Amino acid sequence: MTFSPPTSDQVFALRVCAGISELAEQDHFSSATPDVVDAIATGISDLAAGEWAPLNHVGDTVGAQLVDGKVVLPDGFAEAYRTFVEAGWNAISAPERFGGQGLPFSLGICVLENLGTANLAFSLLPMLTAGAIEALIHHGNDVQQSTYLPKLVSGEWSGTMNLTEPQAGSDVGALRTTATPITDGPHAGKFRISGTKIYITWGEHDLSKNIVHLLLARTPGAPEGSRGISLFIVPKYHVQPDGSPGARNDLKVVSLEHKLGIHASPTCVMSYGDDGECIGELVGAENEGLRAMFTMMNHARINVGAQGIEIAERATQAAIRYAQERVQSARAGSANKAPVAIIEHPDVRRMVLRMRALTEAARALLYYTAGQIDRGALGDSAAQARADLLVPLVKAWGTDIGVDVASLGIQVHGGMGYIEETGVAQYLRDARIAPIYEGTNGIQAADLVTRKLAMERGGILKNLMDEIACDAHDVKALEELSNSCSMLSEWMQSDASLDDRLAGSVPFLTMCAVAVAGWQIHRQSKAARSADAPTSIRQSKPVIARYFLDHVVPEAAGLHASVRAGASLLYALDGEMLAR
C-alpha cells in the first residue's frame, strides 16, 4: 500500500515541540541547523518510502522463517538494511567519538518514526541496536566501548536485549540464567553463560555481521530477586584482536514464535551454553545489571511509544485514501441523491478526523519528550526529570493510540477492512504487541503512580501541570484537565492506599498523557498561524487541534471518577467467584 511520509508534520513537531532550533544554539548540537534538519527528515522519508515500505506486505505474508537453524528473511530485506547502513542513518544521534553524527535524539526519533511507519517489524532491528548503544555508552568500560560501539553505531553489527525467560515473564527478578566466572585460559576474567531466553527480538539473522546480545544473568551467590542480576555482553561471534568477527559463540536460536503480527521480526527463543562454552563479559558491576538494562529499556520504551504513532499514521493514511475513493450512498439531507465518497458522510468524517487528531497529538507528545531528553543530555536536570516522568506516558498512551487508530482504520473500510487482502488488518495485528512489550502498559501506569509521582514529592508532575494550566488559559477544558491531574496526584500521595493508586493508575496515566499531548498540539495550533508555517499545516493544524481539545480532552477529564474509585470493588469477589 502507498505510504507518504508525514515529513511536514515531523519537522513542525521538531520545531515547535522539541525546540530543535533552541537545541542547535548549544555547541553540543550546533550541527542541527534548519538545513540539516530538513535534509534528514526528507532523506529518511525517501529511504523509508522507497526501500522499506515496499517490503511491508511481503514481510507480513512471508515473514521471518527458521530454516536449518538459520533465520531467513524475504528477498529485499538484506539489500534494504545494507542501504540504510551505508547511508549512515543508524549513526544520526550517536556520539561522534564512536562514529556517530552527534545530532539530537529528537532527530534519531524522526529517523526511526519514518522507518517504523514504513515497516514496523523491520524497524525493530535498528531500534534495539540504538538501545544497546545507549546502554554501553552509559555502563560499558573503555575496552567494551571501543570494541563494540563503532560497529553498533554504524549498524554493521546489531544489538538485542535478553531479559525474559519462560518462568519469569515480566518478573525479571525471577530469571535463572547463570554466569559463572572463568579464572584461567583464553577467556579468563569473563563468564560462562547458561540459560534460555524468550521473546528475543531479532535475536538471530544474517543482515548484520555480528549480533551483540545484552543479557541479564546471575553470578554464583548473587542475592535473590532483582538485586542479584548482572548484565553481560554475549556476542554471536567472538571478536578477534583486530575487531573482526571470529569463531561462533555457543549460542543458538531454538525456535521462532508464531505471532499475531510483526511477522518480519524474528522473535526468537535463544539457548545459551548448550555445550558449556558460551562466553560473555560483565557490563558494569556485578548485581547492578538491572540498572544498566533500564537505560536500554527506557530508550526502548520511548521508541515503542513511537511505534503506536507509526502504526496510527499508516492506518490513517490508508483510511483517508479509501474514504476518498469509496463511493456509496447520497449525503444525508442533500437534495442531490447521487452517491458520494464516504468521506463526505458525517460519521466517516468523524472517524478520520479523530484518527488524525490522535496521531498528531501523540506525535507532539513524542517530540516534546525527545526534546526534554536532549536538554537533559546538555545538563538540564529539570528537563531530564520531566523526561523521566513522560516516558511511561509516551509508551503507554502512544501504543494505546496505535491500537485505537488501527481499529478505526478497519472500521472506515467497513467489511473490506476485515479482509486481509486490503492490507489494513495488518496494522491492527502489528499494533497489538506494542502495549505489551518493553513493560506492559499496566506496568507503565504503576511506574507513574509509584516511582514517578515520588520524584520531588510529586513536584515534577505538579510543575508540569501548572505550566500546562497557565499556557492553556484560553482552552478551559485543557486547563481543567491539567488541574484535575494535579488534584489526583495530591490525593494519591496523601490519602490513597497503594492498592487504590494502582487501581486508578491506568486512567490516571491517560489523563496525564492527554493533558500533555493537548498542550503540545495547542502550541502547534498557535504556531501554525505564523507566516513561515507550511500551507498545509497552517490550514489543517488548527482544525485538528480543535478536535482534540474539544473531544479527546473532555473524554479524558471524564476519567476522574475512575481514578478515584479505589480498589475495593476490584476485590469484592474472590478469584474463584470472579472466574464464574
mmCIF file of C-alpha atoms in Angstrom, residues 180 182 187 191-195 249-251 272-279:
data_model
loop_
_atom_site.group_PDB
_atom_site.id
_atom_site.type_symbol
_atom_site.label_atom_id
_atom_site.label_comp_id
_atom_site.label_asym_id
_atom_site.label_seq_id
_atom_site.Cartn_x
_atom_site.Cartn_y
_atom_site.Cartn_z
ATOM 1 C CA THR A 180 29.992 -18.471 36.049
ATOM 2 C CA ILE A 182 36.243 -18.064 34.195
ATOM 3 C CA HIS A 187 38.684 -16.245 28.388
ATOM 4 C CA PHE A 191 31.918 -15.647 32.294
ATOM 5 C CA ARG A 192 30.313 -18.843 31.023
ATOM 6 C CA ILE A 193 26.662 -18.133 30.283
ATOM 7 C CA SER A 194 23.987 -20.831 30.538
ATOM 8 C CA GLY A 195 20.237 -20.467 30.131
ATOM 9 C CA ASN A 249 29.903 -18.341 20.317
ATOM 10 C CA ASP A 250 27.983 -21.191 21.959
ATOM 11 C CA LEU A 251 24.510 -19.788 21.420
ATOM 12 C CA TYR A 272 22.984 -20.075 25.616
ATOM 13 C CA GLY A 273 25.707 -22.521 26.597
ATOM 14 C CA ASP A 274 24.337 -25.862 25.416
ATOM 15 C CA ASP A 275 27.935 -27.066 25.130
ATOM 16 C CA GLY A 276 29.173 -25.158 28.164
ATOM 17 C CA GLU A 277 31.174 -22.678 26.111
ATOM 18 C CA CYS A 278 29.011 -19.574 25.782
ATOM 19 C CA ILE A 279 31.285 -16.690 26.734
#
